[in-house]
Short mmCIF file of C-alpha atoms in Angstrom, two decimals:
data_model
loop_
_atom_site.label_atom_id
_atom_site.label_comp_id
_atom_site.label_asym_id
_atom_site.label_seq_id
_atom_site.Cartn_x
_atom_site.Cartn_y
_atom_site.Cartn_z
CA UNK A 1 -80.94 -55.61 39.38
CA UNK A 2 -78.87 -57.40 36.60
CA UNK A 3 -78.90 -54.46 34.95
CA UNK A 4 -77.01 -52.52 38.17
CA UNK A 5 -74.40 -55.56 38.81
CA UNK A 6 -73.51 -55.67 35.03
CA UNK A 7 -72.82 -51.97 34.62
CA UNK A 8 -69.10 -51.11 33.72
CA UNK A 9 -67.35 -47.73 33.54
CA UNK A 10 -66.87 -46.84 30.32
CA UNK A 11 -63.49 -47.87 28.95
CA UNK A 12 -60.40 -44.75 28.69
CA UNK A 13 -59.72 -44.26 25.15
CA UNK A 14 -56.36 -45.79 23.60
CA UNK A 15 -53.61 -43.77 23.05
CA UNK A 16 -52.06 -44.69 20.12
CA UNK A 17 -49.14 -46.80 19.94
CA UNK A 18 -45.48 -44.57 19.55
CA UNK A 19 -42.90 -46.14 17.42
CA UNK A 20 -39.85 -47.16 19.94
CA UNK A 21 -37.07 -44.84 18.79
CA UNK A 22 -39.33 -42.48 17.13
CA UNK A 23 -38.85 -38.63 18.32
CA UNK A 24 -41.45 -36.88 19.87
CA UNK A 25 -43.43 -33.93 18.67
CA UNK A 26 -42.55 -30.57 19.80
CA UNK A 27 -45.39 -28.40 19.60
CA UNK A 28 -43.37 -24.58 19.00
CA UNK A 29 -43.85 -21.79 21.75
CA UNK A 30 -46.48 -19.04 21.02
CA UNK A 31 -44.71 -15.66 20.04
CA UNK A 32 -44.14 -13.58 22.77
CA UNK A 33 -44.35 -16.65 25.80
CA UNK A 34 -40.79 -16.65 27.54
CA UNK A 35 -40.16 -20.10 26.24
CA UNK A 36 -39.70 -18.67 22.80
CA UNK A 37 -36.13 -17.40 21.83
CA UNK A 38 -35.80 -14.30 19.40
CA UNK A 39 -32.60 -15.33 16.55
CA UNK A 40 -29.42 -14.04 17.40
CA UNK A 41 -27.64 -11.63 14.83
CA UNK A 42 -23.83 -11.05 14.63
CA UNK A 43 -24.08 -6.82 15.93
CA UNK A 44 -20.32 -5.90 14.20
CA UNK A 45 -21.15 -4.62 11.50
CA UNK A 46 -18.52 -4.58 8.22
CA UNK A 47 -17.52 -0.48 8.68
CA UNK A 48 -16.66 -1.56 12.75
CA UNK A 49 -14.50 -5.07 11.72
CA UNK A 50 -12.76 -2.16 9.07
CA UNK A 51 -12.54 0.28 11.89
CA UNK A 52 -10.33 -2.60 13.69
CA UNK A 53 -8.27 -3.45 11.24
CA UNK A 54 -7.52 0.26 10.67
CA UNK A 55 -6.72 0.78 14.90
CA UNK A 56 -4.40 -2.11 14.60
CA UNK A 57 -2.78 -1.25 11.15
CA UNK A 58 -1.68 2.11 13.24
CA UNK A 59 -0.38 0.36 16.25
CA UNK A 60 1.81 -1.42 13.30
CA UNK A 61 2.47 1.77 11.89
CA UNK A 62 3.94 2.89 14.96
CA UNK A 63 5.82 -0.24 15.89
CA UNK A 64 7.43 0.25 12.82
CA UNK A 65 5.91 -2.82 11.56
CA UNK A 66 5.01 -1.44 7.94
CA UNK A 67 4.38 -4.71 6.14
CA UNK A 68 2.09 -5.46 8.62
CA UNK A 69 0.51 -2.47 8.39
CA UNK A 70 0.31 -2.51 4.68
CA UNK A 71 -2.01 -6.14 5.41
CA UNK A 72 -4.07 -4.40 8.29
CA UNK A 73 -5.10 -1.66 6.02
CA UNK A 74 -5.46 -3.55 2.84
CA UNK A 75 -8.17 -5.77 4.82
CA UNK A 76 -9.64 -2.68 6.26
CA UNK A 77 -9.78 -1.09 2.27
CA UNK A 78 -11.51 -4.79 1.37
CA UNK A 79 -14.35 -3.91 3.88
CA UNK A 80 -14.87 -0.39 3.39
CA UNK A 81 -13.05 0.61 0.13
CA UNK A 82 -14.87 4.47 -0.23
CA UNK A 83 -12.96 4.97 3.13
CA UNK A 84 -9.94 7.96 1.98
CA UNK A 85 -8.67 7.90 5.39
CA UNK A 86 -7.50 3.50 4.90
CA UNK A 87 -5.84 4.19 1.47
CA UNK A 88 -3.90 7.63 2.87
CA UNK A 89 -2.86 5.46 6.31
CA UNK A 90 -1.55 2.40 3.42
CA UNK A 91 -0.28 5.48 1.40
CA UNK A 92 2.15 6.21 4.51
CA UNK A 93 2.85 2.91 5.48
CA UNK A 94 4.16 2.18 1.33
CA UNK A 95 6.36 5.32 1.82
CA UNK A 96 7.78 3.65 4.93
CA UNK A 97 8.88 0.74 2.97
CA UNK A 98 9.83 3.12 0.11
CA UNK A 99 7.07 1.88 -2.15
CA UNK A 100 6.51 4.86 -4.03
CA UNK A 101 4.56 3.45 -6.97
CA UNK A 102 2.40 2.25 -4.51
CA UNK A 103 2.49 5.01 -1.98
CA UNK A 104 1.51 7.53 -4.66
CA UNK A 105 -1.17 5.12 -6.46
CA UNK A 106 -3.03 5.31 -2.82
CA UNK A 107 -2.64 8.82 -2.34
CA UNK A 108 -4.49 9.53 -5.62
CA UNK A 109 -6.78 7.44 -4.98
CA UNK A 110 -7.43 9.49 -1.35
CA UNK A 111 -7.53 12.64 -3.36
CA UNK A 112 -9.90 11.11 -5.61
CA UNK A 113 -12.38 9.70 -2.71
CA UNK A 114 -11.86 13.00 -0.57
CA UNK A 115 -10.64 16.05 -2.98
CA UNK A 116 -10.72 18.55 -0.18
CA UNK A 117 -8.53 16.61 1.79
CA UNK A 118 -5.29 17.89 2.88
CA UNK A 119 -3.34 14.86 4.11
CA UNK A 120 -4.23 13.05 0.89
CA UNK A 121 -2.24 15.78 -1.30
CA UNK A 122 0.60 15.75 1.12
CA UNK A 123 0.88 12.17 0.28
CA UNK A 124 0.59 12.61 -3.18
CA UNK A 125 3.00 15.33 -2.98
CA UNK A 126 5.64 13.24 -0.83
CA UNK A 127 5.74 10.01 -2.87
CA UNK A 128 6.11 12.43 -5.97
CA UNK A 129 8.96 14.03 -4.61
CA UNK A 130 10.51 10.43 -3.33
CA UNK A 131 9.94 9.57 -7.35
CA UNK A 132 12.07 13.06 -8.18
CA UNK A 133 8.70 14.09 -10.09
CA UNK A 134 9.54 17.47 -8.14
CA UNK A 135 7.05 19.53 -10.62
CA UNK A 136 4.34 17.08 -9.73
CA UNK A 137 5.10 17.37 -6.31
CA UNK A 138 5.18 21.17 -6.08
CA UNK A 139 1.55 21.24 -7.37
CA UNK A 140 0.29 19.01 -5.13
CA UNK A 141 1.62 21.28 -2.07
CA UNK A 142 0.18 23.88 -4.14
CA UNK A 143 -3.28 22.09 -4.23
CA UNK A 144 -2.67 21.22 -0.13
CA UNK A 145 -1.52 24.99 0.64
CA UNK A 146 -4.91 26.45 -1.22
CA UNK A 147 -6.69 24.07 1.31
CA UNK A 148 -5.34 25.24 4.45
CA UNK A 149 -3.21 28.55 3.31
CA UNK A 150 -2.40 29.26 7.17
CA UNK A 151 -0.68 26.23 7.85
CA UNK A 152 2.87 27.07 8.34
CA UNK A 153 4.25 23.17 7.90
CA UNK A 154 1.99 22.67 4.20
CA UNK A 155 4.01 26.48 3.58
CA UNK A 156 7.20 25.06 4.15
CA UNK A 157 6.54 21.82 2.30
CA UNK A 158 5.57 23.59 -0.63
CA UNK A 159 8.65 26.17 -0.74
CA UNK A 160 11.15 22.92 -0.47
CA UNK A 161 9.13 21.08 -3.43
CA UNK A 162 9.38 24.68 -5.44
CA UNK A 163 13.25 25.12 -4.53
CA UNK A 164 13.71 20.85 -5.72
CA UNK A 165 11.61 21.77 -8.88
CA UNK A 166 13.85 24.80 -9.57
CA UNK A 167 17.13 22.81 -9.03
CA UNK A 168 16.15 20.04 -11.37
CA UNK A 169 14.69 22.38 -14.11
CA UNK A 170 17.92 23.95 -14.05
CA UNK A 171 20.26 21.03 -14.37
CA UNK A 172 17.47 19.87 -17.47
CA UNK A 173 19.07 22.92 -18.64
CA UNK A 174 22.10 22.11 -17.93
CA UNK A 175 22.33 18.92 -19.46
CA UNK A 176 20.79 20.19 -22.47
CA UNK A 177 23.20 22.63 -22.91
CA UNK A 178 25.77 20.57 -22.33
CA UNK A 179 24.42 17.84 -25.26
CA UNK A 180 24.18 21.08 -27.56
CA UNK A 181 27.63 21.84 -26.68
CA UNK A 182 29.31 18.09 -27.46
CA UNK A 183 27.62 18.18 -30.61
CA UNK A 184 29.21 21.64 -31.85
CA UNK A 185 32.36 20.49 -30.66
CA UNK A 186 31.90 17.54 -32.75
CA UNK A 187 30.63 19.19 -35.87
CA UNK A 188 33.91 21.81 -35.21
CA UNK A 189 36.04 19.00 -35.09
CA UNK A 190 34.71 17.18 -38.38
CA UNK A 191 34.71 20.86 -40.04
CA UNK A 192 38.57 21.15 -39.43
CA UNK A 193 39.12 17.90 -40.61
CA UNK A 194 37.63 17.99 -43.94
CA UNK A 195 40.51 20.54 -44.53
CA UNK A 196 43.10 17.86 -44.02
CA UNK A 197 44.29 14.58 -46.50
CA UNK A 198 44.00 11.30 -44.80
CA UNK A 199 47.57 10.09 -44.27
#
């Protein structure tokens, strides 16, 4: 009978003592529960952000903003530089502002990225023209017109680079001809006045 009055339930277990202040453990989510968050990753890639930058370096284009433009495609050419289409759009917008170092510096560097390329030899072949390289220019029409020989506007930019060519070979004639002919009249002159006493 003692034995029944002095029984106890058996005492609950401690739980240890948490430090006030202390943060709780976090046990993570299995994979695949719906507690459990998959990372996030930024979806525009570099080539779309260049895209962008292009599409708004045109709306500048248009707008007649060409500075602008010039900084919309340069930071599309940063992302994406193997793009021929970005250095032939800052090609046009350099000709706006009658940059024709730079104008022509982009357009080779189109040709150079796309070789078959039409619109990168017309650029070539108008900032050449701009810089009265009219040779230079004719050859690029020349390269452009072998590329698309039916197109009636490359035609006619290619027999106006010829005609500019012709024209300025002949006044290098010209002037040459003319240098030839002070320096006869020069030696002439000295001839007849060997002949002569000085006073």
């Amino acid at each position: 009978l003692l034995n029944i009055f002095f029984y106890s339930r058996p005492r609950a277990r401690a739980e240890p003592k948490r430090i006030i202040g202390a943060p709780r453990s976090r046990q993570a989510p299995a994979p695949g529960l719906s507690g459990a968050r998959a990372p996030q990753h930024d979806t525009t890639s570099m080539s779309e952000q260049a895209e962008r930058y292009k599409s708004q370096g045109n709306a500048a284009l248009q707008a007649k903003m060409f500075s602008d433009a010039v900084d919309l495609y340069t930071k599309a050419i940063a992302l994406d530089p193997n793009s021929a289409v970005y250095f032939s759009n800052r090609s046009a917008a350099y000709a706006a502002l009658e940059r024709w170092r730079e104008a022509l510096d982009d357009a080779v560097e189109a040709c150079s990225l796309k070789p078959d390329w039409v619109k990168g030899h017309l650029r070539r072949g108008a900032a050449l023209g701009a810089m009265r390289k009219h040779e230079e220019a004719r050859k690029a029409y020349l390269r452009a017109s072998q590329l698309e020989p039916h197109n009636a506007q490359v035609q006619k930019m290619l027999s106006d680079a010829a005609e500019a060519a012709r024209k300025a070979a002949e006044e290098g004639k010209n002037w040459e001809n003319d240098l030839w002919s002070d320096d006869d009249e020069e030696s002439t002159g000295a001839n007849e006045q060997q002949g002569q006493p000085e006073a």
